[in-house]
mmCIF file of C-alpha atoms in Angstrom:
data_model
loop_
_atom_site.group_PDB
_atom_site.id
_atom_site.type_symbol
_atom_site.label_atom_id
_atom_site.label_comp_id
_atom_site.label_asym_id
_atom_site.label_seq_id
_atom_site.Cartn_x
_atom_site.Cartn_y
_atom_site.Cartn_z
ATOM 1 C CA MET A 36 0.027 -0.014 0.048
ATOM 2 C CA THR A 37 1.762 3.146 -1.324
ATOM 3 C CA THR A 38 1.177 6.805 -1.489
ATOM 4 C CA ALA A 39 2.071 8.435 -4.820
ATOM 5 C CA SER A 40 2.286 11.859 -6.143
ATOM 6 C CA VAL A 41 1.644 12.387 -9.951
ATOM 7 C CA THR A 42 2.938 15.246 -12.094
ATOM 8 C CA THR A 43 1.544 15.691 -15.569
ATOM 9 C CA ASP A 44 1.521 18.109 -18.381
ATOM 10 C CA ILE A 45 2.307 21.922 -17.449
ATOM 11 C CA ASN A 46 -1.321 22.893 -18.620
ATOM 12 C CA ILE A 47 -3.726 21.955 -15.979
ATOM 13 C CA GLY A 48 -7.138 23.503 -16.523
ATOM 14 C CA PRO A 49 -6.926 27.083 -16.153
ATOM 15 C CA TYR A 50 -3.480 26.806 -14.708
ATOM 16 C CA LYS A 51 -0.070 26.501 -15.881
ATOM 17 C CA ILE A 52 2.020 24.709 -13.452
ATOM 18 C CA PRO A 53 5.619 23.309 -14.101
ATOM 19 C CA SER A 54 6.164 19.995 -12.875
ATOM 20 C CA ASN A 55 8.672 21.255 -10.093
ATOM 21 C CA ALA A 56 5.988 23.464 -8.767
ATOM 22 C CA GLN A 57 3.484 20.691 -9.047
ATOM 23 C CA ASN A 58 5.851 18.549 -6.689
ATOM 24 C CA MET A 59 6.079 21.407 -4.389
ATOM 25 C CA ILE A 60 2.246 21.898 -4.138
ATOM 26 C CA MET A 61 1.667 18.117 -3.558
ATOM 27 C CA ASN A 62 4.696 17.831 -0.955
ATOM 28 C CA ASN A 63 3.278 20.551 0.896
ATOM 29 C CA PHE A 64 -0.225 19.001 0.952
ATOM 30 C CA ALA A 65 1.196 15.591 1.925
ATOM 31 C CA SER A 66 3.093 17.296 4.768
ATOM 32 C CA ARG A 67 -0.040 19.138 5.996
ATOM 33 C CA ASN A 68 -2.136 15.960 5.797
ATOM 34 C CA GLY A 69 0.396 13.523 7.558
ATOM 35 C CA LEU A 70 1.164 11.606 4.143
ATOM 36 C CA LYS A 71 4.567 10.305 3.115
ATOM 37 C CA VAL A 72 5.128 10.300 -0.458
ATOM 38 C CA GLU A 73 6.833 7.023 -1.455
ATOM 39 C CA LEU A 74 6.550 7.164 -5.149
ATOM 40 C CA VAL A 75 6.783 10.194 -7.731
ATOM 41 C CA ILE A 76 4.969 9.156 -10.867
ATOM 42 C CA PRO A 77 5.921 11.591 -13.910
ATOM 43 C CA GLU A 78 3.045 11.130 -16.363
ATOM 44 C CA PRO A 79 3.987 12.087 -19.975
ATOM 45 C CA ILE A 80 3.022 15.525 -21.263
ATOM 46 C CA MET A 81 0.190 15.871 -23.704
ATOM 47 C CA SER A 82 -1.763 13.046 -22.212
ATOM 48 C CA ASP A 83 -4.481 13.168 -19.592
ATOM 49 C CA GLN A 84 -5.185 9.493 -19.301
ATOM 50 C CA LEU A 85 -2.971 8.796 -16.207
ATOM 51 C CA LYS A 86 -2.015 5.591 -17.658
ATOM 52 C CA THR A 87 1.463 5.196 -16.074
ATOM 53 C CA THR A 88 -0.314 5.484 -12.668
ATOM 54 C CA GLN A 89 -2.949 2.782 -13.645
ATOM 55 C CA TRP A 90 0.046 0.539 -14.819
ATOM 56 C CA LEU A 91 2.069 1.016 -11.789
ATOM 57 C CA ASN A 92 -0.905 0.471 -9.400
ATOM 58 C CA LYS A 93 -0.604 -3.464 -10.421
ATOM 59 C CA GLU A 94 2.728 -3.403 -8.711
ATOM 60 C CA PHE A 95 2.307 -0.957 -5.974
ATOM 61 C CA SER A 96 -1.469 -1.051 -5.035
ATOM 62 C CA PHE A 97 -1.788 2.594 -4.264
ATOM 63 C CA GLU A 98 -3.552 3.507 -1.002
ATOM 64 C CA ASN A 99 -3.239 7.316 -1.863
ATOM 65 C CA ILE A 100 -2.758 9.146 -4.956
ATOM 66 C CA ILE A 101 -2.054 12.795 -4.874
ATOM 67 C CA LEU A 102 -2.432 15.139 -7.831
ATOM 68 C CA CYS A 103 -2.397 19.047 -7.806
ATOM 69 C CA SER A 104 -5.988 19.472 -9.201
ATOM 70 C CA LEU A 105 -9.081 17.740 -10.328
ATOM 71 C CA HIS A 106 -8.428 19.211 -13.710
ATOM 72 C CA GLN A 107 -5.896 16.553 -14.162
ATOM 73 C CA LEU A 108 -8.437 13.770 -14.460
ATOM 74 C CA PRO A 109 -9.096 12.313 -17.990
ATOM 75 C CA LYS A 110 -11.538 14.341 -19.895
ATOM 76 C CA ASN A 111 -12.560 11.472 -22.147
ATOM 77 C CA LYS A 112 -15.424 9.559 -20.555
ATOM 78 C CA ALA A 113 -14.005 6.216 -21.593
ATOM 79 C CA HIS A 114 -10.536 6.986 -20.122
ATOM 80 C CA LEU A 115 -12.126 8.307 -17.030
ATOM 81 C CA SER A 116 -14.149 4.949 -16.641
ATOM 82 C CA LYS A 117 -10.759 2.899 -17.125
ATOM 83 C CA LEU A 118 -9.213 5.134 -14.367
ATOM 84 C CA ILE A 119 -12.217 4.587 -12.200
ATOM 85 C CA GLU A 120 -11.950 0.882 -12.564
ATOM 86 C CA ASN A 121 -8.322 0.505 -12.222
ATOM 87 C CA LEU A 122 -7.776 2.671 -9.253
ATOM 88 C CA LYS A 123 -11.053 1.864 -7.256
ATOM 89 C CA ASN A 124 -9.233 1.175 -4.102
ATOM 90 C CA ALA A 125 -7.256 4.462 -4.098
ATOM 91 C CA THR A 126 -8.021 7.570 -2.190
ATOM 92 C CA PHE A 127 -7.452 10.554 -4.546
ATOM 93 C CA HIS A 128 -6.142 13.852 -3.156
ATOM 94 C CA PHE A 129 -6.501 17.026 -5.231
ATOM 95 C CA ALA A 130 -3.990 19.293 -3.596
ATOM 96 C CA ILE A 131 -5.158 22.866 -4.810
ATOM 97 C CA GLU A 132 -8.798 22.206 -4.315
ATOM 98 C CA GLY A 133 -8.108 20.274 -0.928
ATOM 99 C CA VAL A 134 -10.641 17.691 -2.004
ATOM 100 C CA ILE A 135 -9.999 14.012 -0.887
ATOM 101 C CA GLY A 136 -12.299 10.820 -1.705
ATOM 102 C CA LYS A 137 -12.385 7.622 -3.546
ATOM 103 C CA GLY A 138 -14.696 5.408 -5.742
ATOM 104 C CA LYS A 139 -16.789 5.917 -8.883
ATOM 105 C CA LYS A 140 -19.185 8.674 -7.470
ATOM 106 C CA PHE A 141 -16.461 10.802 -6.076
ATOM 107 C CA LEU A 142 -14.260 10.744 -9.323
ATOM 108 C CA ILE A 143 -17.422 11.297 -11.568
ATOM 109 C CA LYS A 144 -18.324 14.382 -9.426
ATOM 110 C CA SER A 145 -14.865 15.800 -9.495
ATOM 111 C CA SER A 146 -14.721 15.275 -13.215
ATOM 112 C CA GLU A 147 -18.039 17.154 -13.582
ATOM 113 C CA GLU A 148 -16.803 19.820 -11.404
ATOM 114 C CA ALA A 149 -13.616 20.090 -13.510
ATOM 115 C CA ASN A 150 -15.831 20.211 -16.575
ATOM 116 C CA PHE A 151 -18.088 23.225 -15.209
ATOM 117 C CA PHE A 152 -15.040 25.311 -14.589
ATOM 118 C CA LYS A 153 -13.641 24.298 -17.744
ATOM 119 C CA LYS A 154 -16.691 25.969 -19.530
ATOM 120 C CA ALA A 155 -17.242 28.731 -17.178
ATOM 121 C CA ASP A 156 -17.344 32.166 -18.429
ATOM 122 C CA LEU A 157 -14.289 34.092 -17.413
ATOM 123 C CA ILE A 158 -13.270 37.907 -17.361
ATOM 124 C CA ASP A 159 -10.099 38.264 -18.858
ATOM 125 C CA SER A 160 -8.435 40.586 -16.265
ATOM 126 C CA GLN A 161 -5.781 41.766 -18.798
ATOM 127 C CA LYS A 162 -8.647 43.369 -20.811
ATOM 128 C CA PHE A 163 -10.166 45.603 -18.108
ATOM 129 C CA ASN A 164 -9.004 48.201 -15.702
ATOM 130 C CA TRP A 165 -10.298 48.450 -12.001
ATOM 131 C CA LEU A 166 -12.983 51.179 -12.946
ATOM 132 C CA GLU A 167 -14.378 49.044 -15.910
ATOM 133 C CA LEU A 168 -14.618 46.130 -13.681
ATOM 134 C CA TYR A 169 -16.268 48.351 -10.949
ATOM 135 C CA GLU A 170 -18.807 49.336 -13.587
ATOM 136 C CA MET A 171 -19.831 45.680 -13.985
ATOM 137 C CA ILE A 172 -21.664 45.635 -10.756
ATOM 138 C CA ASN A 173 -23.697 48.597 -11.632
ATOM 139 C CA LYS A 174 -25.094 46.888 -14.609
ATOM 140 C CA MET B 255 -34.420 49.032 -1.212
ATOM 141 C CA SER B 256 -33.832 45.418 -1.752
ATOM 142 C CA LEU B 257 -30.830 43.726 0.064
ATOM 143 C CA LYS B 258 -29.119 43.033 -3.392
ATOM 144 C CA LYS B 259 -29.499 46.652 -4.555
ATOM 145 C CA GLU B 260 -28.199 47.903 -1.206
ATOM 146 C CA ILE B 261 -25.068 46.011 -1.652
ATOM 147 C CA THR B 262 -24.457 46.424 -5.303
ATOM 148 C CA GLN B 263 -25.804 49.967 -5.888
ATOM 149 C CA GLY B 264 -26.232 51.546 -2.498
ATOM 150 C CA LEU B 265 -24.099 51.732 0.558
ATOM 151 C CA GLY B 266 -22.167 48.582 -0.742
ATOM 152 C CA TYR B 267 -22.772 46.572 2.542
ATOM 153 C CA SER B 268 -25.268 45.334 4.707
ATOM 154 C CA ILE B 269 -25.791 43.949 8.417
ATOM 155 C CA VAL B 270 -27.935 40.970 8.573
ATOM 156 C CA LYS B 271 -29.370 38.932 11.207
ATOM 157 C CA ILE B 272 -28.243 35.076 10.511
ATOM 158 C CA PRO B 273 -31.517 33.490 9.909
ATOM 159 C CA ASN B 274 -30.485 29.982 11.135
ATOM 160 C CA LEU B 275 -28.593 30.858 14.222
ATOM 161 C CA VAL B 276 -28.631 27.081 15.518
ATOM 162 C CA LYS B 277 -26.515 26.185 12.361
ATOM 163 C CA PHE B 278 -24.046 29.080 12.759
ATOM 164 C CA THR B 279 -23.709 28.203 16.427
ATOM 165 C CA LYS B 280 -22.876 24.707 15.301
ATOM 166 C CA LEU B 281 -20.131 26.151 13.194
ATOM 167 C CA ARG B 282 -18.613 27.921 16.087
ATOM 168 C CA ASN B 283 -18.839 24.772 18.022
ATOM 169 C CA VAL B 284 -17.157 22.698 15.305
ATOM 170 C CA PHE B 285 -14.399 25.428 15.235
ATOM 171 C CA LEU B 286 -14.128 25.199 19.118
ATOM 172 C CA ASN B 287 -13.559 21.539 18.821
ATOM 173 C CA LYS B 288 -11.076 21.754 16.062
ATOM 174 C CA MET B 289 -9.217 24.259 18.212
ATOM 175 C CA GLY B 290 -9.120 21.496 21.032
ATOM 176 C CA PHE B 291 -11.857 23.099 22.973
ATOM 177 C CA ASP B 292 -15.103 21.657 24.396
ATOM 178 C CA GLN B 293 -18.261 23.230 22.719
ATOM 179 C CA ASN B 294 -19.634 24.196 26.090
ATOM 180 C CA GLN B 295 -16.619 26.302 26.960
ATOM 181 C CA ASN B 296 -16.794 29.922 26.839
ATOM 182 C CA ILE B 297 -15.204 31.052 23.681
ATOM 183 C CA ASN B 298 -13.391 33.856 25.602
ATOM 184 C CA VAL B 299 -11.236 31.295 27.037
ATOM 185 C CA LEU B 300 -9.780 30.553 23.627
ATOM 186 C CA ARG B 301 -9.773 34.274 22.690
ATOM 187 C CA LYS B 302 -7.686 34.830 25.702
ATOM 188 C CA LYS B 303 -5.284 32.166 24.894
ATOM 189 C CA LEU B 304 -4.986 33.390 20.920
ATOM 190 C CA ALA B 305 -4.414 36.730 22.432
ATOM 191 C CA LEU B 306 -1.090 35.649 23.954
ATOM 192 C CA MET B 307 0.192 33.720 21.002
ATOM 193 C CA SER B 308 2.782 34.763 18.623
ATOM 194 C CA ASN B 309 2.388 35.438 14.856
ATOM 195 C CA ILE B 310 4.081 32.366 14.035
ATOM 196 C CA GLU B 311 1.812 30.277 16.291
ATOM 197 C CA ILE B 312 -1.132 31.922 14.930
ATOM 198 C CA ASN B 313 0.100 31.169 11.413
ATOM 199 C CA LYS B 314 0.235 27.464 12.640
ATOM 200 C CA VAL B 315 -3.197 27.382 13.877
ATOM 201 C CA MET B 316 -4.369 28.978 10.607
ATOM 202 C CA VAL B 317 -2.604 26.479 8.338
ATOM 203 C CA GLY B 318 -4.247 23.764 10.559
ATOM 204 C CA LEU B 319 -7.700 25.245 9.861
ATOM 205 C CA LEU B 320 -7.194 24.770 6.196
ATOM 206 C CA ASN B 321 -8.558 21.322 6.639
ATOM 207 C CA PHE B 322 -11.910 22.686 8.103
ATOM 208 C CA THR B 323 -13.427 22.438 4.670
ATOM 209 C CA ASP B 324 -17.020 22.183 6.182
ATOM 210 C CA ALA B 325 -17.167 25.806 7.531
ATOM 211 C CA SER B 326 -18.211 27.374 4.328
ATOM 212 C CA GLN B 327 -21.016 25.212 3.630
ATOM 213 C CA ILE B 328 -22.226 25.416 7.239
ATOM 214 C CA MET B 329 -21.973 29.300 7.048
ATOM 215 C CA ILE B 330 -23.884 29.738 3.687
ATOM 216 C CA ASP B 331 -26.538 27.042 5.018
ATOM 217 C CA SER B 332 -27.071 29.357 8.026
ATOM 218 C CA CYS B 333 -27.979 32.139 5.708
ATOM 219 C CA SER B 334 -29.520 30.290 2.793
ATOM 220 C CA GLU B 335 -32.418 32.436 2.362
ATOM 221 C CA ILE B 336 -30.325 35.452 2.082
ATOM 222 C CA VAL B 337 -27.892 33.852 -0.210
ATOM 223 C CA LYS B 338 -30.658 32.756 -2.398
ATOM 224 C CA GLU B 339 -31.967 36.236 -2.635
ATOM 225 C CA LEU B 340 -28.557 37.562 -3.717
ATOM 226 C CA CYS B 341 -27.509 34.873 -6.129
ATOM 227 C CA GLY B 342 -30.232 32.196 -6.561
ATOM 228 C CA LYS B 343 -30.060 28.483 -5.792
ATOM 229 C CA GLU B 344 -27.250 27.550 -8.028
ATOM 230 C CA ILE B 345 -24.143 29.060 -6.637
ATOM 231 C CA LEU B 346 -20.467 28.846 -6.297
ATOM 232 C CA ILE B 347 -19.154 28.939 -2.772
ATOM 233 C CA GLN B 348 -15.580 29.425 -1.258
ATOM 234 C CA ARG B 349 -14.183 25.934 -0.677
ATOM 235 C CA ARG B 350 -12.439 26.992 2.422
ATOM 236 C CA ALA B 351 -14.087 29.660 4.469
ATOM 237 C CA SER B 352 -11.440 31.796 6.224
ATOM 238 C CA THR B 353 -11.405 31.857 9.837
ATOM 239 C CA ILE B 354 -9.685 35.119 10.941
ATOM 240 C CA PHE B 355 -8.089 36.091 14.177
ATOM 241 C CA ASN B 356 -7.366 39.814 15.070
ATOM 242 C CA LEU B 357 -4.855 40.103 17.947
ATOM 243 C CA PRO B 358 -4.975 43.024 20.324
ATOM 244 C CA GLY B 359 -2.074 45.476 20.891
ATOM 245 C CA LYS B 360 0.157 47.302 18.773
ATOM 246 C CA ASP B 361 2.431 45.949 16.039
ATOM 247 C CA GLN B 362 0.220 42.914 15.544
ATOM 248 C CA ARG B 363 -0.293 41.868 11.871
ATOM 249 C CA ARG B 364 -3.330 43.621 10.589
ATOM 250 C CA GLN B 365 -5.427 43.471 7.559
ATOM 251 C CA TRP B 366 -4.672 46.301 5.897
ATOM 252 C CA PRO B 367 -7.220 48.237 4.173
ATOM 253 C CA HIS B 368 -8.180 46.336 0.800
ATOM 254 C CA TYR B 369 -11.088 45.394 -1.477
ATOM 255 C CA GLU B 370 -11.729 41.917 -2.139
ATOM 256 C CA LEU B 371 -11.393 42.076 -6.028
ATOM 257 C CA MET B 372 -7.785 42.647 -5.678
ATOM 258 C CA SER B 373 -7.478 38.926 -5.008
ATOM 259 C CA GLY B 374 -8.878 37.952 -8.208
ATOM 260 C CA ILE B 375 -12.586 37.346 -7.295
ATOM 261 C CA SER B 376 -15.172 38.504 -9.747
ATOM 262 C CA PRO B 377 -17.072 41.562 -9.495
ATOM 263 C CA PHE B 378 -20.060 39.274 -9.256
ATOM 264 C CA THR B 379 -18.836 37.863 -5.969
ATOM 265 C CA PHE B 380 -20.200 38.524 -2.520
ATOM 266 C CA VAL B 381 -18.475 38.447 0.927
ATOM 267 C CA MET B 382 -20.046 37.449 4.080
ATOM 268 C CA TRP B 383 -18.097 38.220 7.264
ATOM 269 C CA ALA B 384 -19.447 37.097 10.866
ATOM 270 C CA PRO B 385 -17.802 37.156 14.243
ATOM 271 C CA PHE B 386 -17.931 34.103 16.508
ATOM 272 C CA HIS B 387 -18.711 36.359 19.538
ATOM 273 C CA ASP B 388 -20.081 39.849 20.227
ATOM 274 C CA LEU B 389 -17.633 42.565 19.252
ATOM 275 C CA ASP B 390 -17.547 44.944 22.070
ATOM 276 C CA ASP B 391 -14.192 46.465 21.245
ATOM 277 C CA ASP B 392 -12.626 47.796 18.027
ATOM 278 C CA GLY B 393 -11.384 44.201 17.122
ATOM 279 C CA GLY B 394 -14.059 44.044 14.200
ATOM 280 C CA VAL B 395 -13.435 45.403 10.705
ATOM 281 C CA PHE B 396 -14.276 49.055 9.463
ATOM 282 C CA TYR B 397 -15.964 49.492 5.951
ATOM 283 C CA LEU B 398 -16.035 52.299 3.771
ATOM 284 C CA SER B 399 -19.170 53.026 1.706
ATOM 285 C CA LYS B 400 -19.375 52.024 -2.098
ATOM 286 C CA LYS B 401 -19.157 55.685 -2.840
ATOM 287 C CA GLU B 402 -15.960 56.399 -0.684
ATOM 288 C CA SER B 403 -14.354 53.184 -1.621
ATOM 289 C CA TYR B 404 -14.772 54.162 -5.340
ATOM 290 C CA GLN B 405 -13.443 57.625 -4.952
ATOM 291 C CA LYS B 406 -10.246 56.090 -3.386
ATOM 292 C CA ILE B 407 -10.017 53.561 -6.106
ATOM 293 C CA LYS B 408 -10.511 56.037 -8.740
ATOM 294 C CA LEU B 409 -7.949 58.482 -7.177
ATOM 295 C CA GLU B 410 -5.322 55.818 -7.047
ATOM 296 C CA HIS B 411 -6.220 54.766 -10.628
ATOM 297 C CA SER B 412 -5.616 58.226 -11.907
ATOM 298 C CA GLN B 413 -2.062 57.919 -10.213
ATOM 299 C CA GLY B 414 -1.538 54.592 -11.944
ATOM 300 C CA LEU B 415 -1.630 52.959 -8.440
ATOM 301 C CA VAL B 416 -3.614 50.163 -6.828
ATOM 302 C CA ASN B 417 -3.667 49.811 -2.935
ATOM 303 C CA GLY B 418 -1.156 52.564 -2.742
ATOM 304 C CA PRO B 419 -0.805 55.123 0.063
ATOM 305 C CA THR B 420 -4.129 56.661 -0.289
ATOM 306 C CA ILE B 421 -5.739 53.422 0.692
ATOM 307 C CA LEU B 422 -3.336 52.145 2.871
ATOM 308 C CA ASN B 423 -3.691 55.528 4.970
ATOM 309 C CA LYS B 424 -7.244 54.782 5.403
ATOM 310 C CA MET B 425 -6.073 52.717 8.329
ATOM 311 C CA LYS B 426 -6.320 55.741 10.661
ATOM 312 C CA ASN B 427 -9.303 57.279 12.263
ATOM 313 C CA GLN B 428 -11.436 54.384 11.311
ATOM 314 C CA LYS B 429 -14.143 53.005 13.466
ATOM 315 C CA PRO B 430 -14.786 49.150 13.188
ATOM 316 C CA THR B 431 -18.352 48.144 13.107
ATOM 317 C CA LYS B 432 -19.772 46.503 16.233
ATOM 318 C CA LEU B 433 -21.590 43.294 15.598
ATOM 319 C CA LYS B 434 -23.375 40.919 17.943
ATOM 320 C CA PHE B 435 -22.933 37.243 17.613
ATOM 321 C CA GLY B 436 -25.550 36.021 15.214
ATOM 322 C CA GLU B 437 -25.136 39.048 12.988
ATOM 323 C CA ALA B 438 -23.261 39.107 9.666
ATOM 324 C CA ILE B 439 -21.945 41.851 7.418
ATOM 325 C CA ILE B 440 -22.471 41.256 3.491
ATOM 326 C CA PHE B 441 -20.490 43.436 1.118
ATOM 327 C CA ASN B 442 -19.532 43.806 -2.464
ATOM 328 C CA PRO B 443 -15.878 43.168 -3.647
ATOM 329 C CA PHE B 444 -15.167 47.102 -4.154
ATOM 330 C CA ILE B 445 -15.792 47.991 -0.604
ATOM 331 C CA LEU B 446 -12.642 48.979 1.165
ATOM 332 C CA HIS B 447 -12.231 47.414 4.670
ATOM 333 C CA GLY B 448 -9.530 46.615 7.211
ATOM 334 C CA ASN B 449 -8.574 46.502 10.747
ATOM 335 C CA ILE B 450 -7.093 48.857 13.329
ATOM 336 C CA ASP B 451 -5.086 48.561 16.423
ATOM 337 C CA PHE B 452 -7.191 47.768 19.544
ATOM 338 C CA ASN B 453 -6.820 47.198 23.098
ATOM 339 C CA SER B 454 -8.246 44.054 24.766
ATOM 340 C CA GLU B 455 -7.418 40.991 26.579
ATOM 341 C CA LEU B 456 -9.123 38.902 23.849
ATOM 342 C CA ALA B 457 -8.445 38.214 20.491
ATOM 343 C CA ARG B 458 -11.300 38.502 17.835
ATOM 344 C CA ILE B 459 -12.376 35.378 15.919
ATOM 345 C CA ALA B 460 -14.517 35.757 12.789
ATOM 346 C CA CYS B 461 -15.380 33.523 9.953
ATOM 347 C CA SER B 462 -15.822 34.793 6.169
ATOM 348 C CA VAL B 463 -17.056 33.030 3.062
ATOM 349 C CA ARG B 464 -17.361 34.165 -0.575
ATOM 350 C CA PHE B 465 -20.141 33.402 -2.905
ATOM 351 C CA GLN B 466 -21.601 34.045 -6.264
ATOM 352 C CA SER B 467 -24.076 32.729 -8.707
ATOM 353 C CA LYS B 468 -22.818 30.160 -10.924
ATOM 354 C CA HIS B 469 -24.112 31.755 -13.784
ATOM 355 C CA ARG B 470 -22.066 34.835 -13.454
ATOM 356 C CA PRO B 471 -18.543 34.898 -14.864
ATOM 357 C CA LEU B 472 -15.375 34.170 -12.737
ATOM 358 C CA MET B 473 -12.333 36.190 -12.804
ATOM 359 C CA GLN B 474 -8.933 34.669 -11.645
ATOM 360 C CA LYS B 475 -10.342 32.640 -8.865
ATOM 361 C CA ASN B 476 -11.425 29.342 -10.276
ATOM 362 C CA SER B 477 -11.692 25.834 -8.811
ATOM 363 C CA ASP B 478 -8.713 26.396 -6.648
ATOM 364 C CA PHE B 479 -11.212 28.746 -4.576
ATOM 365 C CA PHE B 480 -14.777 27.925 -5.446
ATOM 366 C CA LYS B 481 -16.928 24.786 -5.411
ATOM 367 C CA LEU B 482 -20.488 24.232 -6.810
ATOM 368 C CA TYR B 483 -23.161 24.267 -4.465
ATOM 369 C CA GLU B 484 -26.996 24.091 -4.676
ATOM 370 C CA LEU B 485 -29.214 25.612 -2.033
ATOM 371 C CA ASN B 486 -32.451 23.796 -1.062
#
């Protein structure tokens, strides 16, 4: 039974987090939550399937898997289903959101939440100044 | 004037009675338990203890409270009718409500004057702040009206500044709002607010939570800060 942290592509939903910063975030989370990271898994960039983690699970039977964010879950439903099936015994920790849970229901809810934020309307703060932002609440 | 209009178009903030005080009291009790206190114990015992802590110790306590993830939901539920009036049923709420301590005496760290938008929440986000006890001294928060906040923001904007000396100097001669336990203040993200030095043997403890309609746009704060929530 092992605790692993997983680094992925730099593009994580709305964030851009280099892998060394991902490790800092996850190690800080582990320390605050009394977890000891025993294995650091580098997933390949340009993929969100978390396949390496699933393959390694056969050997290590992960008890805890730490990711930076729920945005790192597979976007494709079939890929998500595979992950749910193969890692059903692992507890997932999403460090940035501070969300912890396991199982199908939890992972589907987390994926749906990621999907909502992915599609949410965003105000581009580089396109407005403070006074223009202020005007928005008056409309 | 409706509450929403008062907060967005009028004064910019409003003091409300927390409708479900049982729930809010539960929040205070859970907090006391997390701090290693019995829920029946007088909160002033904890306030006295906190008042004697160093900033390092306070920081440690606050980091520990990051795991208090239920707080925001309980606080929103205690004011669900009010939140619904402002944002509807389908909302985004702050994942981790902030529990904030204000320590008495000079040279303590203070929340300098600021407005919430500076942190990257959207203009459509509301802030709710409530103390865990009566505020009998100046340990609370002062608020500037929307009009006065805007004047300061506009003046600094014309100088190419944000949160510059004009706003920081507002720390002087302010009178924090006195609230009772069971009252909350709700304000829009442009309202300048902050703390001042105060004398007391007791620290001030309060909780705050940010929320908005899920149908309104976000700005920089995203899933790191908000979670989906549906009111009954």
